[in-house]
mmCIF file of C-alpha atoms in Angstrom:
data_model
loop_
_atom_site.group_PDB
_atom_site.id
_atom_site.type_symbol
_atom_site.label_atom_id
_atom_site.label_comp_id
_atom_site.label_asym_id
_atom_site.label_seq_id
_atom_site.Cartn_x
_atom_site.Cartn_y
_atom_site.Cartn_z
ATOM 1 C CA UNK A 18 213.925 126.352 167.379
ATOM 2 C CA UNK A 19 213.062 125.453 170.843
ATOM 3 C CA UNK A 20 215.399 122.799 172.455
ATOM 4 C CA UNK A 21 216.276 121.231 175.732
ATOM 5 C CA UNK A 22 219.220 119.628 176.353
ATOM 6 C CA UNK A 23 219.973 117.232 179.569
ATOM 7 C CA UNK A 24 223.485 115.520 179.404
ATOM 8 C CA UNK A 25 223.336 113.501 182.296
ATOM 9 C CA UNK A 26 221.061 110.005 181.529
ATOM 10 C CA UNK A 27 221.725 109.063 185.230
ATOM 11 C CA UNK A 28 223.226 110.434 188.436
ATOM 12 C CA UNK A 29 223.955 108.926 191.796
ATOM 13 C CA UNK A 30 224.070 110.887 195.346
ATOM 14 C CA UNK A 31 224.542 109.672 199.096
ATOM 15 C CA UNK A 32 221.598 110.662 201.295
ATOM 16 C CA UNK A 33 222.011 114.030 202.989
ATOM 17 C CA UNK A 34 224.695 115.213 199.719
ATOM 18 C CA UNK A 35 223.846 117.872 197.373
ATOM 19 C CA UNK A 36 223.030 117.343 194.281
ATOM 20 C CA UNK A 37 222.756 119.169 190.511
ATOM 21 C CA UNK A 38 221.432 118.045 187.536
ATOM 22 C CA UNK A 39 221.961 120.347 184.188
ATOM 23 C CA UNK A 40 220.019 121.613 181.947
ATOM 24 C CA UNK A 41 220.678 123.993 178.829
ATOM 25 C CA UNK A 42 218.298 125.479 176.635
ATOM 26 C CA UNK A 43 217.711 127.061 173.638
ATOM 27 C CA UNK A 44 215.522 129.620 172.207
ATOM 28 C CA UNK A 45 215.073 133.052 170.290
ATOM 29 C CA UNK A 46 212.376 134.527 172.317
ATOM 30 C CA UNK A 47 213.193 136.610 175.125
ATOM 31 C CA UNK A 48 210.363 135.686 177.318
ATOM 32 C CA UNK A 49 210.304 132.286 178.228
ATOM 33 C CA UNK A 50 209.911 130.042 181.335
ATOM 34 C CA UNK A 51 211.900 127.184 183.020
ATOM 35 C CA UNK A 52 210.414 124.742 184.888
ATOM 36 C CA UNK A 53 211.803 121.447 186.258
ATOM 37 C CA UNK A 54 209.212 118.262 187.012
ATOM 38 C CA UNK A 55 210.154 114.990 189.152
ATOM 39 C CA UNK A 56 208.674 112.075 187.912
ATOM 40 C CA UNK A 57 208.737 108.910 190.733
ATOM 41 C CA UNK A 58 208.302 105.400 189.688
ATOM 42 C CA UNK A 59 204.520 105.916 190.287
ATOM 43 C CA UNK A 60 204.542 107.758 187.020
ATOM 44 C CA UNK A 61 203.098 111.202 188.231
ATOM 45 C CA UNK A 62 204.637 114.709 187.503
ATOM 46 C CA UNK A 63 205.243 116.599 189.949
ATOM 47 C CA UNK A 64 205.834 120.565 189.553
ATOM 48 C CA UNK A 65 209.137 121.205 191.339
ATOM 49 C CA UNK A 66 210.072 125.068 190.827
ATOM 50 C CA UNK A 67 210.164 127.415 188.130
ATOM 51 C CA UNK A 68 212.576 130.436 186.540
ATOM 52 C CA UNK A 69 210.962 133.234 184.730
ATOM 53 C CA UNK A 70 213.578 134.925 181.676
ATOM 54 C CA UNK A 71 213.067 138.071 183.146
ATOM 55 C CA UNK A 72 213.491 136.981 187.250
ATOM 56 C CA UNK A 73 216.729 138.330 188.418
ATOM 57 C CA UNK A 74 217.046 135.808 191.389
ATOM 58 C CA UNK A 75 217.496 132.571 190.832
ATOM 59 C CA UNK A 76 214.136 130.706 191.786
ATOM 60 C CA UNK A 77 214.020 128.761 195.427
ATOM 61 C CA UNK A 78 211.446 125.933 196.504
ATOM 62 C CA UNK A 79 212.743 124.352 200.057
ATOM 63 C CA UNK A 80 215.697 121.892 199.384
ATOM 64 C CA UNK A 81 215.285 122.854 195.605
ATOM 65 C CA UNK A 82 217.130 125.933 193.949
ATOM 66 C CA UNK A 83 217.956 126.643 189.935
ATOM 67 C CA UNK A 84 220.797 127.650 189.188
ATOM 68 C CA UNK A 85 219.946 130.240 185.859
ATOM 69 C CA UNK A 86 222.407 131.312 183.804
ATOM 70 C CA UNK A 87 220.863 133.617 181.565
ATOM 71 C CA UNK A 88 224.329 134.041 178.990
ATOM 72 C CA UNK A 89 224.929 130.347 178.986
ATOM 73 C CA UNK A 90 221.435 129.496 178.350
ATOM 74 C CA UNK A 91 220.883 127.036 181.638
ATOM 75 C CA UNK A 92 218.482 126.147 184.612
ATOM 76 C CA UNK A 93 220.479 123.643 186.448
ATOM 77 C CA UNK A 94 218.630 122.335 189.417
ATOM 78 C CA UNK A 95 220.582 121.749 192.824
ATOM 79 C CA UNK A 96 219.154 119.655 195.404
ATOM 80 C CA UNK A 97 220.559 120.069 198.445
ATOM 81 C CA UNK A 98 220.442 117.602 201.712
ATOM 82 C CA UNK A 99 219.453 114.490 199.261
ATOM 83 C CA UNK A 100 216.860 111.972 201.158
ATOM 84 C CA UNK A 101 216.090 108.491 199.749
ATOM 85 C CA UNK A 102 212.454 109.874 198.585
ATOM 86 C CA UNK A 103 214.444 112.421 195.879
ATOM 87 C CA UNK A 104 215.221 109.089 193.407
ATOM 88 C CA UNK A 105 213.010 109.590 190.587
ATOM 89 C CA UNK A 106 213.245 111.268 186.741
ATOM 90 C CA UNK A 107 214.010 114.607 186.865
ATOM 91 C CA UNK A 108 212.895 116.623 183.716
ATOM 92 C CA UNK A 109 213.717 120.270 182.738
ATOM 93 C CA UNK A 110 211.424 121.943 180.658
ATOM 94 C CA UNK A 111 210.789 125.769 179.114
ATOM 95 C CA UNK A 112 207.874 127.379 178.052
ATOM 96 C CA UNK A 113 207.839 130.421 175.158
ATOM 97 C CA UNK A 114 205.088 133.131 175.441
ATOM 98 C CA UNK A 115 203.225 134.564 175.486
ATOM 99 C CA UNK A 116 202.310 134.551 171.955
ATOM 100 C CA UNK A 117 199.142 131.716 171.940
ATOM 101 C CA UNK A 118 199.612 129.704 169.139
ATOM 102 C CA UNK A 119 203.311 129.456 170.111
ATOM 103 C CA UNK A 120 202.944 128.799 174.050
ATOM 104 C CA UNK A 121 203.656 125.085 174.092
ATOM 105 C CA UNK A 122 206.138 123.561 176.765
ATOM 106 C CA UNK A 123 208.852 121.176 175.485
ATOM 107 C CA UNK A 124 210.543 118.794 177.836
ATOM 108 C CA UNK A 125 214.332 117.539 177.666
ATOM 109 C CA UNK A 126 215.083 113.830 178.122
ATOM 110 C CA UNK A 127 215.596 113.703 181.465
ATOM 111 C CA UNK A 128 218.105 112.670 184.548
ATOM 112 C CA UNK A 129 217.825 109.318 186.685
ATOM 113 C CA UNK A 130 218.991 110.289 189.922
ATOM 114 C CA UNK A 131 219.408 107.923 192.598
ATOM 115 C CA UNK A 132 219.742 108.835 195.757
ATOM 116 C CA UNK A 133 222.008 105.750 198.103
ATOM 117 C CA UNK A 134 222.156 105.057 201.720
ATOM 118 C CA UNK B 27 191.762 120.092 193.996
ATOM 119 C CA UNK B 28 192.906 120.773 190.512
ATOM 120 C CA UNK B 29 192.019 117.534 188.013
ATOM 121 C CA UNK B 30 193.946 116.023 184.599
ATOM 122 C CA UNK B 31 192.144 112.776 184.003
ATOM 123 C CA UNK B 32 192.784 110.478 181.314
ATOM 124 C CA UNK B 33 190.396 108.578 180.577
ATOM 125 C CA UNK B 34 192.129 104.724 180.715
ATOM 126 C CA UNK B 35 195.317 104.137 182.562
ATOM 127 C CA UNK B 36 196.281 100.775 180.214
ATOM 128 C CA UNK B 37 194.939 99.865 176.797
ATOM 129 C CA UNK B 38 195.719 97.227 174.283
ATOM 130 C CA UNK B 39 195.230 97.550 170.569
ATOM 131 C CA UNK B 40 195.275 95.738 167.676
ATOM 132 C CA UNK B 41 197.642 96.927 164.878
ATOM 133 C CA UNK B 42 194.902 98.740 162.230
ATOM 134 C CA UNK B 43 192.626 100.148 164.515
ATOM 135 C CA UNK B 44 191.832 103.302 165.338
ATOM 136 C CA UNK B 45 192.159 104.379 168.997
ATOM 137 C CA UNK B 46 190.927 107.348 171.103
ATOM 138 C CA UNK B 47 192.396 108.845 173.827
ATOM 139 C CA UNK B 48 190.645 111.400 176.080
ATOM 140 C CA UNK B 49 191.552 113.779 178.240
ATOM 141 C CA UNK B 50 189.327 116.122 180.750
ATOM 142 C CA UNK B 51 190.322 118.751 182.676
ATOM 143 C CA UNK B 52 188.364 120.678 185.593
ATOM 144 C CA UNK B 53 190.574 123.784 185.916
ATOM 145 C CA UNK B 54 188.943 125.974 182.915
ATOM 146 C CA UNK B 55 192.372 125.943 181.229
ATOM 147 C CA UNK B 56 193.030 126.921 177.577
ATOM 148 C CA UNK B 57 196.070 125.092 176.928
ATOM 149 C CA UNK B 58 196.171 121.471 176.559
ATOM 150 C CA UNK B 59 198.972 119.614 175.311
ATOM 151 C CA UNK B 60 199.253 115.385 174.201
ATOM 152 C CA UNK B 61 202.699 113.918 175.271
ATOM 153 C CA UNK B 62 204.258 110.542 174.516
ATOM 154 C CA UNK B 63 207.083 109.052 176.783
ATOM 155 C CA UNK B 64 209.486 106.843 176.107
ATOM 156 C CA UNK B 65 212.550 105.582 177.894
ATOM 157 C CA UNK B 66 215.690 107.502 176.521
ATOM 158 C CA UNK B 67 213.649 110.135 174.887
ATOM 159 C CA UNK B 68 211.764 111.909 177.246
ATOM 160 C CA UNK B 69 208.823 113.657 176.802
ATOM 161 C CA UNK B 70 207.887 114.274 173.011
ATOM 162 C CA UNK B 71 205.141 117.093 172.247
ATOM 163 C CA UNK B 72 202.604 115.631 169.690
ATOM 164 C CA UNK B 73 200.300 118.130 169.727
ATOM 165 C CA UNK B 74 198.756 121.056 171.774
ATOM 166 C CA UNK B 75 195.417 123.473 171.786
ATOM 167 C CA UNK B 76 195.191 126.614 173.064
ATOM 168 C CA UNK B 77 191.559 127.254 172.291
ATOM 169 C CA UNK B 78 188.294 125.375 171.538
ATOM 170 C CA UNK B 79 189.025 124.033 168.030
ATOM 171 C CA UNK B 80 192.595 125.425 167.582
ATOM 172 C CA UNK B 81 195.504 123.330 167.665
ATOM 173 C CA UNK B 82 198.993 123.304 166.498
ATOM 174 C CA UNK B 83 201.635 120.435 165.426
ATOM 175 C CA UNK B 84 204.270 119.460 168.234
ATOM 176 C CA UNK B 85 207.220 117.888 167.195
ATOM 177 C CA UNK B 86 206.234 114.313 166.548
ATOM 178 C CA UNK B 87 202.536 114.769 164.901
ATOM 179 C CA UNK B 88 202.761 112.145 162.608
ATOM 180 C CA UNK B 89 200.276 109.008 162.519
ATOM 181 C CA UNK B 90 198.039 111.234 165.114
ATOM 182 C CA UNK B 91 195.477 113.600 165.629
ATOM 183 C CA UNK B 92 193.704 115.742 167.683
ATOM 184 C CA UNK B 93 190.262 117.406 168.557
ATOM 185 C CA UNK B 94 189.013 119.688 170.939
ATOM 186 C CA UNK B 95 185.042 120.405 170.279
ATOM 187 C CA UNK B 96 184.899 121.635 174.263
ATOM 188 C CA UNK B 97 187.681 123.725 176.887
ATOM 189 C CA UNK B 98 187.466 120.894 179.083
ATOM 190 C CA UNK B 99 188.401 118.002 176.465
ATOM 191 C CA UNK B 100 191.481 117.273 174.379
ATOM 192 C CA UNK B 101 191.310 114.000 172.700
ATOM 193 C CA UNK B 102 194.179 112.492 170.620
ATOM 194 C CA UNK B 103 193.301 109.972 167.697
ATOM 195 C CA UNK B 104 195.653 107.026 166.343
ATOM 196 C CA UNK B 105 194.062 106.647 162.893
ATOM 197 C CA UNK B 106 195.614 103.734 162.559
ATOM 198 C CA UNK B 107 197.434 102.343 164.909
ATOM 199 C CA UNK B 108 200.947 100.810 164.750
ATOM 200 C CA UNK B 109 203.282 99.143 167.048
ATOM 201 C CA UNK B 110 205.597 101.852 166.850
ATOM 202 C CA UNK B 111 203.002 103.805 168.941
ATOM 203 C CA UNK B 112 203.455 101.226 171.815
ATOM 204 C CA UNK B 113 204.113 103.624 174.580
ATOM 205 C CA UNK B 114 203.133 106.430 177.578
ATOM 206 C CA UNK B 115 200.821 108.627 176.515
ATOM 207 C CA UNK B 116 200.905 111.548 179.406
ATOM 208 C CA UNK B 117 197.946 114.721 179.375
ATOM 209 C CA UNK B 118 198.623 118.090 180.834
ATOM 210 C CA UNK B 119 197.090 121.475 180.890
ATOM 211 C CA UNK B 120 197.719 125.435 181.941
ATOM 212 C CA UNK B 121 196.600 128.883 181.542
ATOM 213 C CA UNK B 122 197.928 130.688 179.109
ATOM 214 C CA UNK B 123 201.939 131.546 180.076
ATOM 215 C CA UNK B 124 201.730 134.672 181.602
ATOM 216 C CA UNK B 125 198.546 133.855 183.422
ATOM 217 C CA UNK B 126 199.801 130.729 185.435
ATOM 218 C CA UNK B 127 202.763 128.785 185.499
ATOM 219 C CA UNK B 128 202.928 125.041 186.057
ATOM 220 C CA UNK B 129 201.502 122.273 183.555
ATOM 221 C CA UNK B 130 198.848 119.909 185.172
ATOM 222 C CA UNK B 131 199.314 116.265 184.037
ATOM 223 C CA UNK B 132 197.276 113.467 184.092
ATOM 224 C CA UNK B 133 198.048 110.015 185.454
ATOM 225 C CA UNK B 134 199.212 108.881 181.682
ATOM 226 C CA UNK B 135 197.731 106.249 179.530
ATOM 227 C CA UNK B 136 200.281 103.341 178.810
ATOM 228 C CA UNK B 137 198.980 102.005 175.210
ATOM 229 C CA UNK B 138 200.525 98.660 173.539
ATOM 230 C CA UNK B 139 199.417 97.560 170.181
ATOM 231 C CA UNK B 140 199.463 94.128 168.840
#
């Protein structure tokens, strides 16, 4: 069955640090998609950066990078040069396809990061 | 600009009734999906549709349901509501996988029942 796992409940960075919050997954498709969302205190989801199974370079959005281990079965996201604005939820989430009736995207529990002076 | 709108941003019910909760989206997307958040636990899939009238069980289906009569509208139904469904309820949509990549969400409903 389709899982996502996040370990980490909370994490704490100085500004300007890099940071990575894990993620492993599970699934026995071999197309799938990884996605990671930020959720500030405001309560919106924001779309961060995405991994495609089959992508042989690990994705890249500005100060955001995953870090996809295909064998292990992860999608870590690394945040480099931390700013005050990056404290929020961070959620890691995968998407199976592209079958229809099995294309749903399941979300893990997420990571509090907070991000100090 | 692309649009996920719920249709109330707070709502209080009374333990018994039955509560609706839309969701409209302008981006002629056939997948819609009904989350609940709560603190510890994430997001929890309660049900999704990938066409008009089609839908399929999430993970946590039970004590709601769904219906989507039109592309644009994804409703979820308490049938009856109880206080263990005091919580976020969040909206999203997408293409099909394969045809676009990021989920849209809505600005989430935050229900508490009485």
């Amino acid at each position: 069955a389709q899982k996502i796992t996040q370990t980490q409940p909370g994490m704490f960075v100085q500004e300007k640090e890099a940071v990575t919050l894990d993620c492993t997954y599970d699934t026995s498709d071999q197309s799938y998609g990884l996605f990671w969302y930020k959720q500030p205190s405001s309560g919106e989801m924001i779309f961060l950066i995405y991994q495609g199974s089959y992508d042989e370079q690990n994705a890249t959005e500005g100060r955001y990078s995953l870090n996809f281990q295909k064998a292990r079965k992860s999608a870590n996201l690394v945040i480099s040069a931390s700013q005050l604005g990056d404290s929020a939820m961070y959620f890691c989430a995968m998407r199976e396809g592209p079958t229809y009736n099995t294309d749903k995207l399941i979300f893990g529990t997420g990571t509090r990061l907070q991000v100090f002076p | 600009d692309v649009k996920v709108t719920q249709s109330s941003r707070y709502l209080v019910k009374r333990t018994g009734e039955k509560v609706f909760l839309e969701c409209v989206q302008d981006m002629d997307h056939e997948n819609m999906f009904w989350y609940r958040q709560d603190p510890g636990l994430g997001l929890r899939l309660i049900y999704f549709s990938y066409d008009v009238k089609m839908k399929e069980k999430g993970d946590i289906p039970e004590g709601y349901s769904v219906s989507r009569e039109k592309k644009e509208r994804f409703s979820l139904i308490l049938e009856s509501a109880s206080t263990n469904q005091t919580s976020m309820y969040l909206c999203a949509s997408s293409l099909y996988f394969g045809g676009g990549i990021e989920a849209f969400f809505g600005q989430g409903t935050r229900l508490t029942v009485v």
